[in-house]
Amino acid sequence: FELPIAMYFLESLNLNDNCLRELDFSHVRFSSLKKLLLGNGGYRARNQLSRIKLPNALEILQELSLSANLLGKIELSHVRMPSIKVLDLSHNELEFPDIPEELDTLEVLNLSYNCIRHLCISKTMLKSLRDLSVGVFDYSENNPLEDAYLPQRLLKLESITLAHCQLTSIDFTLCSTPRLKSLSLCNTGHNLEHNKLSSLRLPNNLTVLEELCIQNNNISILELSNIDL
């Protein structure tokens, strides 16, 4: 699949549910592109991208979806995306999410259903992030995540999903999450080899929290007295 070098007026490119194996857009100028969909949105996965190259700059791109492919590696750290709002890299084979450090406009980051063992995004600027998903939602699936290091300031974050991973402890005390409404660290169903949290430290200020899911872990002591709920 090839495109002209210059696509000045193209605002949306939807290549979902095709038979793509490799894509190289590094030479293409997308001056107006706001939405780029290269995943599989239907019930049957057809795209099987294992390699993709993007331009160095996607200045007004707001949504990028590479979900449900075969990507074991993706290099996005060099891609300038100052307007990005939704980044969906779910259902791939990623071991390390190579994403830019400056994602000030990003609202939704979906890294669920991958092969990430160590998530370190503590230096990533996520000033606008509302929804972070790294775990899985189906208890028959397995996510190998063992530890997660998040930025200290997640002032707009409303939802975190780290369910069905391999976490034994996690410390949120350094995170400022005044808008957090939903925190899921659960392990539902019968797959008890997933999350086995024995230690959980939460931020002090959770005044708008509506849902805290930590069932089926190994927590013996949970101290909530210093937390404003």
PDB file of N, CA, C and O in Angstrom, residues 4 12 18 21 30 75 92 128 137 140 147 155 177-178 192-193 196-197 201 205 210 216 223:
ATOM      1  N   PRO A   4       0.851   8.972  -2.100  1.00  0.00           N
ATOM      2  CA  PRO A   4       1.692  10.038  -2.646  1.00  0.00           C
ATOM      3  C   PRO A   4       2.534  10.686  -1.551  1.00  0.00           C
ATOM      4  O   PRO A   4       2.206  10.590  -0.365  1.00  0.00           O
ATOM      5  N   SER A  12      -8.686  12.218   7.384  1.00  0.00           N
ATOM      6  CA  SER A  12      -8.930  10.927   8.022  1.00  0.00           C
ATOM      7  C   SER A  12      -8.500   9.800   7.088  1.00  0.00           C
ATOM      8  O   SER A  12      -8.859   9.808   5.911  1.00  0.00           O
ATOM      9  N   ASN A  18      -8.119  -4.631   6.954  1.00  0.00           N
ATOM     10  CA  ASN A  18      -7.603  -5.011   5.641  1.00  0.00           C
ATOM     11  C   ASN A  18      -6.644  -6.183   5.814  1.00  0.00           C
ATOM     12  O   ASN A  18      -6.775  -6.948   6.766  1.00  0.00           O
ATOM     13  N   ARG A  21       0.430  -5.996   6.122  1.00  0.00           N
ATOM     14  CA  ARG A  21       1.515  -6.659   6.828  1.00  0.00           C
ATOM     15  C   ARG A  21       2.598  -5.664   7.240  1.00  0.00           C
ATOM     16  O   ARG A  21       3.129  -5.748   8.335  1.00  0.00           O
ATOM     17  N   PHE A  30       1.579  14.538   5.936  1.00  0.00           N
ATOM     18  CA  PHE A  30       0.160  14.619   6.280  1.00  0.00           C
ATOM     19  C   PHE A  30      -0.085  15.967   6.963  1.00  0.00           C
ATOM     20  O   PHE A  30      -0.045  16.075   8.190  1.00  0.00           O
ATOM     21  N   GLU A  75       8.163   2.299  17.206  1.00  0.00           N
ATOM     22  CA  GLU A  75       8.971   3.454  17.573  1.00  0.00           C
ATOM     23  C   GLU A  75       8.167   4.726  17.341  1.00  0.00           C
ATOM     24  O   GLU A  75       8.026   5.194  16.220  1.00  0.00           O
ATOM     25  N   ASN A  92      -1.651  -6.113  20.912  1.00  0.00           N
ATOM     26  CA  ASN A  92      -0.462  -6.357  20.103  1.00  0.00           C
ATOM     27  C   ASN A  92       0.479  -7.268  20.878  1.00  0.00           C
ATOM     28  O   ASN A  92       0.046  -7.978  21.787  1.00  0.00           O
ATOM     29  N   SER A 128      -3.164  15.832  30.310  1.00  0.00           N
ATOM     30  CA  SER A 128      -4.591  15.769  29.981  1.00  0.00           C
ATOM     31  C   SER A 128      -5.164  14.361  30.069  1.00  0.00           C
ATOM     32  O   SER A 128      -6.344  14.153  29.757  1.00  0.00           O
ATOM     33  N   PHE A 137      -9.346  -7.293  30.366  1.00  0.00           N
ATOM     34  CA  PHE A 137     -10.696  -7.264  30.906  1.00  0.00           C
ATOM     35  C   PHE A 137     -11.346  -8.641  30.919  1.00  0.00           C
ATOM     36  O   PHE A 137     -12.433  -8.816  31.446  1.00  0.00           O
ATOM     37  N   SER A 140      -9.795 -14.877  31.245  1.00  0.00           N
ATOM     38  CA  SER A 140      -9.134 -15.995  30.585  1.00  0.00           C
ATOM     39  C   SER A 140      -7.829 -15.568  29.927  1.00  0.00           C
ATOM     40  O   SER A 140      -7.040 -16.395  29.487  1.00  0.00           O
ATOM     41  N   ASP A 147       5.322  -4.598  37.194  1.00  0.00           N
ATOM     42  CA  ASP A 147       5.405  -3.339  37.927  1.00  0.00           C
ATOM     43  C   ASP A 147       5.077  -2.173  37.004  1.00  0.00           C
ATOM     44  O   ASP A 147       5.206  -2.269  35.794  1.00  0.00           O
ATOM     45  N   LEU A 155      -3.352  14.958  36.853  1.00  0.00           N
ATOM     46  CA  LEU A 155      -4.377  15.809  37.451  1.00  0.00           C
ATOM     47  C   LEU A 155      -5.761  15.618  36.849  1.00  0.00           C
ATOM     48  O   LEU A 155      -6.764  15.971  37.473  1.00  0.00           O
ATOM     49  N   THR A 177      -3.731  12.439  41.843  1.00  0.00           N
ATOM     50  CA  THR A 177      -4.848  12.056  40.972  1.00  0.00           C
ATOM     51  C   THR A 177      -6.163  12.562  41.573  1.00  0.00           C
ATOM     52  O   THR A 177      -7.012  11.761  41.971  1.00  0.00           O
ATOM     53  N   PRO A 178      -6.368  13.867  41.631  1.00  0.00           N
ATOM     54  CA  PRO A 178      -7.546  14.420  42.323  1.00  0.00           C
ATOM     55  C   PRO A 178      -8.879  14.114  41.646  1.00  0.00           C
ATOM     56  O   PRO A 178      -9.927  14.252  42.274  1.00  0.00           O
ATOM     57  N   LEU A 192      -6.409 -17.130  39.369  1.00  0.00           N
ATOM     58  CA  LEU A 192      -5.791 -16.482  40.512  1.00  0.00           C
ATOM     59  C   LEU A 192      -4.280 -16.390  40.382  1.00  0.00           C
ATOM     60  O   LEU A 192      -3.598 -15.963  41.307  1.00  0.00           O
ATOM     61  N   GLU A 193      -3.712 -16.798  39.231  1.00  0.00           N
ATOM     62  CA  GLU A 193      -2.289 -16.601  39.027  1.00  0.00           C
ATOM     63  C   GLU A 193      -2.006 -15.187  38.529  1.00  0.00           C
ATOM     64  O   GLU A 193      -0.872 -14.810  38.322  1.00  0.00           O
ATOM     65  N   LYS A 196      -1.655 -10.567  42.433  1.00  0.00           N
ATOM     66  CA  LYS A 196      -1.587 -11.109  43.786  1.00  0.00           C
ATOM     67  C   LYS A 196      -1.053 -10.029  44.712  1.00  0.00           C
ATOM     68  O   LYS A 196      -0.026 -10.191  45.371  1.00  0.00           O
ATOM     69  N   LEU A 197      -1.730  -8.918  44.731  1.00  0.00           N
ATOM     70  CA  LEU A 197      -1.272  -7.783  45.520  1.00  0.00           C
ATOM     71  C   LEU A 197      -1.273  -8.108  47.010  1.00  0.00           C
ATOM     72  O   LEU A 197      -2.284  -8.523  47.564  1.00  0.00           O
ATOM     73  N   ARG A 201      -0.598   0.893  48.219  1.00  0.00           N
ATOM     74  CA  ARG A 201      -0.532   2.224  48.821  1.00  0.00           C
ATOM     75  C   ARG A 201      -1.223   3.204  47.882  1.00  0.00           C
ATOM     76  O   ARG A 201      -0.851   3.334  46.725  1.00  0.00           O
ATOM     77  N   ASN A 205      -5.518  11.863  48.593  1.00  0.00           N
ATOM     78  CA  ASN A 205      -6.698  12.613  48.170  1.00  0.00           C
ATOM     79  C   ASN A 205      -7.435  11.874  47.057  1.00  0.00           C
ATOM     80  O   ASN A 205      -7.052  11.939  45.891  1.00  0.00           O
ATOM     81  N   GLU A 210     -15.160   6.713  42.862  1.00  0.00           N
ATOM     82  CA  GLU A 210     -16.458   6.039  42.870  1.00  0.00           C
ATOM     83  C   GLU A 210     -16.325   4.520  42.884  1.00  0.00           C
ATOM     84  O   GLU A 210     -17.207   3.825  43.372  1.00  0.00           O
ATOM     85  N   ASN A 216      -9.922 -10.527  44.939  1.00  0.00           N
ATOM     86  CA  ASN A 216      -9.102 -11.682  44.572  1.00  0.00           C
ATOM     87  C   ASN A 216      -7.616 -11.346  44.483  1.00  0.00           C
ATOM     88  O   ASN A 216      -6.937 -11.678  43.507  1.00  0.00           O
ATOM     89  N   GLU A 223      -4.814  -0.072  54.732  1.00  0.00           N
ATOM     90  CA  GLU A 223      -4.931   1.113  55.578  1.00  0.00           C
ATOM     91  C   GLU A 223      -5.529   2.254  54.758  1.00  0.00           C
ATOM     92  O   GLU A 223      -4.943   2.700  53.787  1.00  0.00           O
TER      93      GLU A 223
END
